[in-house]
XYZ file of C-alpha atoms in Angstrom:
579
model
C -41.983 22.847 -22.873
C -43.480 25.919 -21.258
C -41.210 27.867 -23.603
C -41.542 31.435 -24.715
C -45.185 31.667 -23.779
C -44.236 32.766 -20.273
C -42.009 35.768 -20.997
C -43.231 39.229 -19.951
C -42.209 42.650 -21.113
C -40.034 43.736 -9.517
C -37.862 42.679 -2.901
C -35.917 44.414 -0.184
C -37.385 45.634 3.135
C -41.085 46.153 3.684
C -43.939 46.029 6.184
C -46.295 43.096 6.242
C -49.497 44.332 4.627
C -53.179 43.929 5.353
C -56.216 43.349 3.269
C -59.050 45.845 3.312
C -60.037 45.032 6.897
C -56.569 44.548 8.290
C -56.161 40.917 7.237
C -53.478 39.817 4.804
C -55.001 37.249 2.506
C -53.152 34.520 0.730
C -50.285 32.197 1.283
C -47.461 34.584 1.939
C -46.481 37.698 3.810
C -47.261 40.776 1.822
C -44.379 43.132 1.219
C -44.562 46.432 2.963
C -42.951 49.747 2.785
C -39.272 49.408 2.136
C -39.524 46.066 0.403
C -41.355 45.510 -2.799
C -44.302 44.335 -4.695
C -47.524 45.752 -5.806
C -48.801 47.996 -8.526
C -51.662 49.475 -10.310
C -55.005 48.244 -11.592
C -58.407 49.378 -12.832
C -61.841 48.297 -13.978
C -65.378 49.411 -14.691
C -68.522 49.756 -12.552
C -71.001 47.731 -14.581
C -68.775 45.548 -16.779
C -71.616 43.345 -17.969
C -73.595 46.359 -19.108
C -76.789 44.938 -17.600
C -77.155 47.133 -14.538
C -76.252 44.301 -12.197
C -73.541 44.783 -9.540
C -70.250 42.965 -9.829
C -70.091 40.016 -7.446
C -72.390 37.177 -6.503
C -75.198 36.747 -9.029
C -78.688 37.009 -7.548
C -80.498 33.711 -7.737
C -77.373 31.621 -8.387
C -77.730 28.017 -7.341
C -75.209 25.317 -6.575
C -74.257 23.270 -9.627
C -75.221 19.712 -10.172
C -72.485 17.186 -9.637
C -70.087 16.758 -12.510
C -70.021 13.208 -13.803
C -66.841 11.239 -13.323
C -67.684 9.757 -16.689
C -70.309 11.107 -19.102
C -72.924 8.778 -17.556
C -71.995 8.488 -13.879
C -72.852 11.271 -11.434
C -70.762 12.001 -8.346
C -72.734 12.451 -5.104
C -72.451 16.040 -3.928
C -72.636 17.496 -0.432
C -73.232 21.162 -1.099
C -72.473 24.303 0.885
C -74.625 26.603 -1.259
C -72.957 29.755 0.062
C -69.807 29.302 -2.025
C -71.559 28.765 -5.349
C -72.530 31.259 -8.011
C -71.564 34.710 -9.177
C -69.350 36.228 -11.827
C -65.822 37.308 -10.957
C -64.625 40.337 -12.926
C -60.838 40.198 -13.105
C -58.536 42.916 -14.476
C -55.542 41.746 -16.497
C -52.485 43.721 -17.561
C -52.644 42.733 -21.228
C -54.617 41.036 -23.965
C -53.445 37.736 -25.428
C -54.054 38.487 -29.089
C -52.667 35.152 -30.312
C -55.605 33.287 -28.809
C -56.185 30.338 -26.528
C -54.515 27.315 -28.085
C -51.705 26.955 -25.507
C -49.287 25.406 -27.984
C -49.514 28.126 -30.619
C -50.230 31.231 -28.540
C -47.761 33.794 -27.245
C -48.870 34.509 -23.687
C -47.465 36.616 -20.888
C -48.679 36.329 -17.279
C -52.185 37.590 -18.047
C -52.570 35.022 -20.786
C -51.428 32.264 -18.461
C -54.047 33.278 -15.896
C -56.769 32.694 -18.497
C -55.186 29.473 -19.771
C -55.124 28.022 -16.234
C -58.907 28.263 -16.121
C -59.440 26.659 -19.549
C -56.912 23.852 -19.164
C -55.382 21.694 -16.455
C -51.621 21.116 -16.479
C -50.396 17.559 -16.693
C -47.989 18.397 -13.863
C -47.905 21.184 -11.290
C -45.052 22.806 -9.370
C -44.726 21.862 -5.683
C -43.668 24.332 -2.998
C -40.254 22.685 -2.563
C -39.289 22.510 -6.218
C -40.764 19.091 -6.897
C -43.126 18.174 -9.751
C -46.564 16.901 -8.664
C -48.917 14.937 -10.960
C -52.101 16.877 -11.688
C -54.007 15.817 -14.803
C -51.568 12.922 -14.748
C -52.125 10.367 -12.021
C -48.439 9.455 -12.023
C -45.156 9.748 -13.882
C -42.109 7.551 -13.461
C -38.675 7.259 -15.122
C -36.481 4.312 -15.877
C -33.142 4.043 -14.083
C -31.250 6.531 -16.245
C -34.157 8.948 -16.835
C -34.209 8.322 -20.589
C -37.687 6.816 -20.543
C -40.748 8.256 -18.822
C -44.123 6.613 -18.241
C -47.062 9.028 -17.965
C -50.380 7.713 -16.636
C -53.516 9.870 -16.892
C -56.280 10.001 -14.293
C -59.349 7.955 -15.272
C -62.821 9.307 -15.936
C -61.917 12.802 -17.201
C -63.495 14.379 -20.278
C -62.650 17.407 -22.380
C -65.133 20.259 -22.682
C -66.464 18.626 -25.867
C -67.122 15.306 -24.095
C -64.236 13.417 -25.681
C -62.317 11.255 -23.204
C -58.921 12.201 -21.816
C -56.899 9.152 -22.791
C -53.534 8.059 -24.101
C -54.522 8.771 -27.709
C -55.274 12.387 -26.754
C -51.950 12.696 -24.932
C -50.035 11.289 -27.892
C -51.809 13.763 -30.193
C -50.866 16.594 -27.810
C -47.207 15.559 -27.859
C -47.297 15.380 -31.638
C -48.720 18.899 -31.791
C -45.914 20.131 -29.549
C -43.482 18.668 -32.075
C -45.168 20.568 -34.909
C -45.348 24.060 -33.387
C -42.565 26.513 -34.179
C -41.088 27.037 -30.718
C -42.078 23.883 -28.867
C -40.570 21.875 -31.722
C -37.190 23.260 -30.710
C -37.657 21.843 -27.214
C -38.794 18.475 -28.540
C -35.764 18.278 -30.813
C -33.245 19.443 -28.214
C -34.614 17.000 -25.603
C -34.133 14.325 -28.275
C -37.569 12.845 -27.821
C -37.465 9.668 -29.854
C -41.025 8.397 -29.564
C -44.402 8.529 -27.802
C -46.103 5.180 -27.376
C -49.589 4.469 -25.992
C -49.204 1.475 -23.677
C -52.886 1.256 -22.731
C -55.908 3.554 -22.635
C -54.372 5.857 -20.015
C -50.610 5.278 -20.248
C -48.002 6.757 -22.588
C -44.294 5.926 -22.681
C -41.987 8.741 -23.807
C -38.509 7.734 -24.922
C -35.717 10.326 -24.904
C -32.333 10.302 -26.553
C -30.669 11.695 -23.430
C -31.010 11.686 -19.645
C -33.445 14.355 -18.441
C -34.083 14.246 -14.693
C -36.539 17.167 -14.545
C -38.452 16.197 -17.685
C -41.937 16.312 -16.017
C -41.433 19.982 -15.080
C -41.668 20.764 -18.784
C -45.380 20.004 -18.529
C -46.381 22.476 -15.799
C -47.287 25.318 -18.145
C -48.301 25.819 -21.776
C -46.672 22.591 -22.928
C -48.646 20.682 -20.300
C -52.086 22.157 -20.999
C -53.802 19.199 -22.633
C -56.167 20.104 -25.470
C -58.819 17.991 -27.121
C -57.863 16.299 -30.398
C -60.903 18.028 -31.894
C -59.357 21.401 -31.020
C -56.136 20.541 -32.810
C -58.182 19.444 -35.835
C -59.381 23.049 -36.170
C -55.926 24.286 -37.142
C -55.627 28.071 -36.872
C -59.267 28.316 -35.752
C -58.249 26.590 -32.513
C -57.050 29.981 -31.232
C -60.680 31.043 -30.869
C -62.053 27.641 -29.947
C -60.118 26.328 -26.935
C -61.209 22.874 -25.749
C -59.478 21.796 -22.559
C -60.316 19.988 -19.348
C -60.296 23.064 -17.111
C -62.950 24.318 -14.686
C -64.180 26.961 -17.138
C -65.013 27.087 -20.839
C -64.807 29.978 -23.290
C -68.153 31.732 -23.774
C -67.099 34.964 -25.475
C -63.902 36.672 -26.544
C -63.963 40.274 -27.712
C -60.335 41.272 -28.134
C -59.175 44.141 -25.913
C -62.583 44.188 -24.181
C -63.534 40.943 -22.457
C -62.799 37.232 -22.305
C -65.799 35.576 -20.652
C -65.538 32.040 -19.299
C -68.409 29.972 -17.911
C -68.490 27.020 -15.523
C -67.612 23.599 -16.885
C -70.536 21.537 -15.492
C -68.597 18.309 -15.950
C -65.361 19.341 -14.264
C -63.503 16.437 -12.700
C -62.119 17.955 -9.476
C -63.653 18.528 -6.063
C -62.479 20.651 -3.164
C -60.990 19.288 0.070
C -64.517 18.669 1.438
C -65.605 16.750 -1.636
C -67.704 19.593 -3.075
C -67.858 19.946 -6.814
C -65.721 22.607 -8.495
C -65.713 25.304 -9.714
C -67.655 27.557 -7.350
C -68.139 30.495 -9.708
C -70.704 30.652 -12.513
C -68.395 32.721 -14.707
C -65.270 34.841 -14.935
C -64.916 37.976 -17.048
C -61.320 38.915 -17.777
C -60.828 42.516 -18.851
C -57.459 43.780 -20.124
C -56.062 47.128 -19.013
C -52.713 47.808 -20.651
C -52.308 50.979 -18.590
C -51.505 50.095 -14.975
C -52.836 53.438 -13.686
C -56.211 52.751 -15.280
C -56.187 49.209 -13.880
C -55.533 50.414 -10.337
C -58.145 53.156 -10.535
C -60.763 50.718 -11.820
C -60.134 48.374 -8.893
C -60.249 51.294 -6.465
C -63.579 52.412 -7.933
C -65.026 48.944 -7.338
C -65.659 48.295 -11.020
C -63.745 45.016 -10.923
C -63.477 42.353 -8.259
C -59.790 41.522 -8.573
C -56.667 42.588 -10.441
C -53.192 41.296 -11.194
C -50.186 43.547 -10.734
C -46.419 43.501 -10.758
C -44.854 46.671 -9.435
C -43.679 48.223 -6.195
C -45.008 51.767 -6.198
C -48.273 51.111 -4.349
C -47.398 48.474 -1.772
C -48.980 50.379 1.129
C -52.046 51.441 -0.855
C -52.785 47.891 -1.960
C -52.229 46.397 1.484
C -54.453 48.971 3.186
C -57.223 49.065 0.591
C -57.710 45.479 -0.533
C -57.203 41.847 0.212
C -53.700 41.221 -1.111
C -52.324 37.922 -2.261
C -48.541 38.202 -2.787
C -46.105 35.782 -4.324
C -43.408 34.671 -1.909
C -39.879 35.991 -2.411
C -38.582 32.537 -3.311
C -38.915 31.707 -7.010
C -39.735 35.308 -7.908
C -39.123 36.294 -11.500
C -36.435 38.874 -12.204
C -36.872 42.078 -14.172
C -33.843 42.835 -16.290
C -32.530 44.638 -19.324
C -31.830 41.852 -21.797
C -29.246 42.646 -24.468
C -29.218 41.096 -27.943
C -25.760 39.532 -28.178
C -26.205 38.442 -31.783
C -25.668 41.888 -33.292
C -23.825 45.169 -32.608
C -23.381 46.914 -30.326
C -24.060 44.327 -27.633
C -22.270 41.437 -29.273
C -19.297 43.144 -27.581
C -18.703 42.302 -23.893
C -17.110 45.705 -23.228
C -20.235 47.424 -24.512
C -22.500 45.268 -22.344
C -20.380 45.859 -19.255
C -20.254 49.604 -19.902
C -24.037 49.788 -20.226
C -24.355 47.977 -16.885
C -21.894 50.410 -15.294
C -24.022 53.309 -16.570
C -27.194 51.882 -14.972
C -27.935 53.243 -11.493
C -30.029 50.250 -10.412
C -30.429 51.361 -6.811
C -31.928 54.705 -7.833
C -34.247 52.976 -10.280
C -35.378 50.520 -7.578
C -35.924 53.352 -5.103
C -38.351 54.920 -7.548
C -40.035 51.703 -8.681
C -39.667 49.204 -5.840
C -39.419 50.987 -2.496
C -35.637 50.771 -2.455
C -35.232 47.049 -3.040
C -31.511 46.216 -3.331
C -30.537 45.547 -6.951
C -30.809 41.951 -8.063
C -27.448 40.191 -8.239
C -28.583 37.694 -10.853
C -31.577 35.752 -12.146
C -32.277 33.977 -8.832
C -34.168 35.642 -5.979
C -33.217 35.136 -2.304
C -34.059 31.624 -1.131
C -33.908 30.224 -4.654
C -31.140 27.727 -5.517
C -28.421 29.699 -7.293
C -28.916 32.960 -5.425
C -25.668 34.712 -4.495
C -25.441 37.836 -2.396
C -22.430 38.839 -4.507
C -22.304 37.246 -7.943
C -19.592 39.557 -9.262
C -22.004 41.654 -11.346
C -20.490 45.044 -12.294
C -21.099 47.906 -9.868
C -22.517 51.262 -10.890
C -19.533 53.189 -12.255
C -20.616 55.735 -14.876
C -17.118 57.192 -15.274
C -15.693 53.833 -16.360
C -18.725 53.149 -18.550
C -18.525 56.544 -20.221
C -14.812 56.033 -20.909
C -15.557 52.785 -22.762
C -18.165 54.454 -24.951
C -15.804 57.352 -25.686
C -13.137 54.875 -26.749
C -15.339 52.472 -28.759
C -17.935 54.971 -29.955
C -21.276 55.733 -28.310
C -24.005 53.639 -29.968
C -27.573 54.674 -30.720
C -30.289 52.088 -30.120
C -33.878 51.479 -28.977
C -35.094 50.047 -25.683
C -38.104 47.789 -26.251
C -40.737 47.619 -23.523
C -44.472 47.138 -23.087
C -47.290 49.670 -22.940
C -47.866 50.460 -19.286
C -47.261 53.553 -17.201
C -44.756 51.620 -15.077
C -42.813 50.343 -18.074
C -42.684 53.795 -19.638
C -41.389 55.312 -16.377
C -38.814 52.540 -16.111
C -37.665 53.058 -19.691
C -37.459 56.835 -19.222
C -35.254 56.393 -16.143
C -32.939 54.063 -18.048
C -32.760 56.407 -21.048
C -31.858 59.302 -18.742
C -29.089 57.306 -17.014
C -27.635 56.091 -20.297
C -27.869 59.577 -21.788
C -25.565 60.779 -19.009
C -22.996 58.347 -20.442
C -23.355 59.894 -23.887
C -25.782 57.348 -25.388
C -28.659 58.221 -27.719
C -31.514 55.844 -26.801
C -35.129 55.810 -28.011
C -38.096 54.040 -26.416
C -40.095 51.497 -28.425
C -43.310 50.554 -26.581
C -45.643 47.801 -27.772
C -48.260 45.345 -26.589
C -46.957 42.390 -24.579
C -47.757 39.839 -27.276
C -45.943 41.972 -29.851
C -42.994 42.381 -27.492
C -42.646 38.619 -27.054
C -42.759 38.143 -30.832
C -40.115 40.845 -31.266
C -37.885 39.038 -28.795
C -38.439 35.629 -30.408
C -37.264 36.940 -33.789
C -34.365 38.960 -32.357
C -35.624 42.313 -33.631
C -34.315 44.385 -30.736
C -31.159 45.811 -29.168
C -32.211 45.873 -25.526
C -35.460 44.536 -24.121
C -37.005 44.907 -20.657
C -38.127 41.434 -19.615
C -39.626 39.727 -16.565
C -38.603 36.084 -16.466
C -36.616 33.298 -14.766
C -38.192 32.055 -11.559
C -35.229 29.720 -11.003
C -37.727 27.030 -9.985
C -35.770 24.509 -12.031
C -32.381 25.235 -13.559
C -33.033 22.421 -16.023
C -36.072 24.281 -17.371
C -34.078 27.496 -17.722
C -31.987 25.754 -20.395
C -34.671 26.670 -22.918
C -33.950 30.348 -22.266
C -30.163 30.217 -21.854
C -28.599 27.267 -23.682
C -26.895 28.000 -27.006
C -28.886 25.121 -28.502
C -31.854 27.494 -28.430
C -29.937 30.382 -29.969
C -30.067 30.273 -33.770
C -29.111 33.549 -35.451
C -31.936 35.939 -36.390
C -34.307 35.888 -38.154
C -34.768 32.254 -37.122
C -37.076 32.198 -34.052
C -35.273 31.567 -30.779
C -36.356 30.838 -27.224
C -32.980 32.107 -26.031
C -34.011 35.721 -26.627
C -30.592 37.224 -25.953
C -28.908 34.669 -28.267
C -26.506 33.833 -25.429
C -23.654 31.529 -26.344
C -21.555 30.769 -23.278
C -19.683 27.444 -22.860
C -19.726 27.803 -19.063
C -23.507 28.196 -18.976
C -23.988 25.403 -21.510
C -21.857 23.029 -19.460
C -23.871 23.683 -16.292
C -27.173 23.310 -18.130
C -26.009 20.087 -19.752
C -25.007 18.600 -16.420
C -28.039 19.672 -14.410
C -30.438 17.565 -16.486
C -28.402 14.475 -15.557
C -28.345 14.798 -11.761
C -31.036 14.494 -9.122
C -28.610 15.612 -6.383
C -30.057 18.856 -4.987
C -26.691 20.016 -3.656
C -25.091 19.636 -7.050
C -28.038 21.347 -8.739
C -27.547 24.321 -6.413
C -23.805 24.472 -7.209
C -24.571 24.460 -10.929
C -27.128 27.251 -10.511
C -24.522 29.336 -8.674
C -22.075 28.648 -11.519
C -24.634 29.953 -14.001
C -25.214 33.044 -11.865
C -21.486 33.833 -11.855
C -21.239 33.230 -15.612
C -24.061 35.707 -16.190
C -22.247 38.293 -14.084
C -19.024 37.751 -16.005
C -20.676 37.822 -19.445
C -23.115 40.653 -18.551
C -25.853 39.283 -20.789
C -28.545 40.953 -18.667
C -28.613 43.997 -16.431
C -30.441 42.598 -13.392
C -32.772 45.215 -11.890
C -35.117 43.752 -9.253
C -37.070 40.626 -8.307
C -40.739 40.858 -9.197
C -43.181 39.484 -6.648
C -46.581 39.281 -8.254
C -49.751 40.482 -6.579
C -53.434 39.675 -6.883
C -55.457 42.441 -5.209
C -59.140 41.769 -4.542
C -62.211 43.316 -3.007
C -63.086 42.192 0.516
C -65.898 39.880 -0.657
C -63.542 37.812 -2.874
C -62.236 34.620 -1.281
C -60.000 31.693 -2.165
C -57.740 33.296 -4.768
C -55.321 30.576 -5.932
C -56.665 27.963 -3.532
C -55.909 24.582 -5.065
C -56.842 21.118 -3.854
C -54.330 18.831 -5.544
C -55.615 15.285 -6.102
C -53.517 12.946 -3.997
C -52.197 15.793 -1.838
C -49.394 18.329 -2.113
C -49.100 22.103 -2.108
C -48.259 24.513 -4.880
C -46.456 27.881 -4.521
C -49.198 30.504 -4.420
C -49.329 33.321 -6.972
C -46.429 31.598 -8.760
C -45.247 34.092 -11.395
C -48.648 35.768 -11.021
C -50.502 32.789 -12.474
C -53.460 31.710 -10.366
C -56.109 29.019 -10.198
C -59.663 30.289 -9.693
C -61.730 27.088 -9.479
C -61.905 27.448 -5.674
C -62.546 31.196 -5.641
C -65.934 32.345 -4.318
C -67.800 35.588 -3.682
C -69.563 36.631 -0.484
C -72.868 38.471 -0.706
C -72.410 42.236 -0.549
């Protein structure tokens, strides 16, 4: 159910990196020279415009305890030092479609904001398992065709309405009404949602779906208030979730300001009320050079990035929080197989043969070996040799001379990195006789372009491989209607071998068999050359030395989530030291 909201438009050798004072922050080893990961960011000196420094707000006090119900206060043992302040956070794009998670079109930056406004019903565990989050539990029947979801008691939406089974049923109904999520509802053959009691909903499917709860870890699992859905299109500017922060102000392309939810339901591991921060100001910087320079100037407190040109600079200058190599997304050139010229396998293979991926990765990702498929090392399905075509420009050029050299556009987003990447690709393909133009656009526009199939080739960052079953929404032919009908399967891939693996994987809980099926999909992608796999993108959050607890998450009932997963972070347990 996460669907197209998570598409964006890069691992090899490297030194472990340090934060600003020689300490690597976060859950994973930072890449270093020779490996990958890191990029640019920027921000301004006085973002609030009030003459106050960025960081802990003077005079901030610890919050009062959030009630477990509207009338019952939770006792609070307070360490005042972690409370207060405004975090100024640089994003790589604006989410122009707004903050209703069901109707928006959000890339990574949008998901960072959404994770502060909403809580997911389910969260990803470090070992590939779903963990209940806003849900207290989920359980299937014997053949996984019926799922029982039970919500945690005593939680309220930002508007004070209770989180209950009626709200969950309304949320599921809204998923069935939205353009893209409706496709997932229909393909999963959801037959009914039934409220069993005040906190329990039974979902009946028309087919076995073993990984069904993992569909509720992202946009499809961000539970909104029924009152928000009643607003219709106005819900984009009036998000009402259960998250640790609430929307205070949204000035497109300037700032999205969130303020503390005083009635938030979670506490930290010590029982202290969350969130710690008074507010977060998200500021979009489409240009990655500007984003990096703003962070370096100290005008923002933290920044997201996804590139490998500044690994050493980030590690030496800031606290760096890197995503682990496992479950990294993959940057690729996605070809539209529904129309010429790339409805032809020979054309797709020739374009891959004309792409010097190692040279591109040397420029962009410190020499990371080219990706062999959509799965990063350590992820089920990864193969050191998938059979993907090698760089062979002579063979590629010969195909284009025989079939005719096509002219087409490469669609990418508006950043310095993406422009450099596109220019390198255009130069390589030009050496094979191809006439290629660059079409840059905002991330939200790029996702929309992909959804409607209005492209020839598209640079995308996607596919963590966390669950092969969830990848079916991107790769199964059931999600590949011909343009102009919207499609989640952006490349309009129709491959019986891939379909067969995706159909089987939702029926088996055997991890060994799931891995075999993922490897089968990897090999089918290499044979069909639907994507030109470039590199695995390990996301980075870079922060000033006084910023602590990026992506810390105390999961009710225990468990651990993969940190900086696809660049999306939780900030309820982030705090600012005095400076």
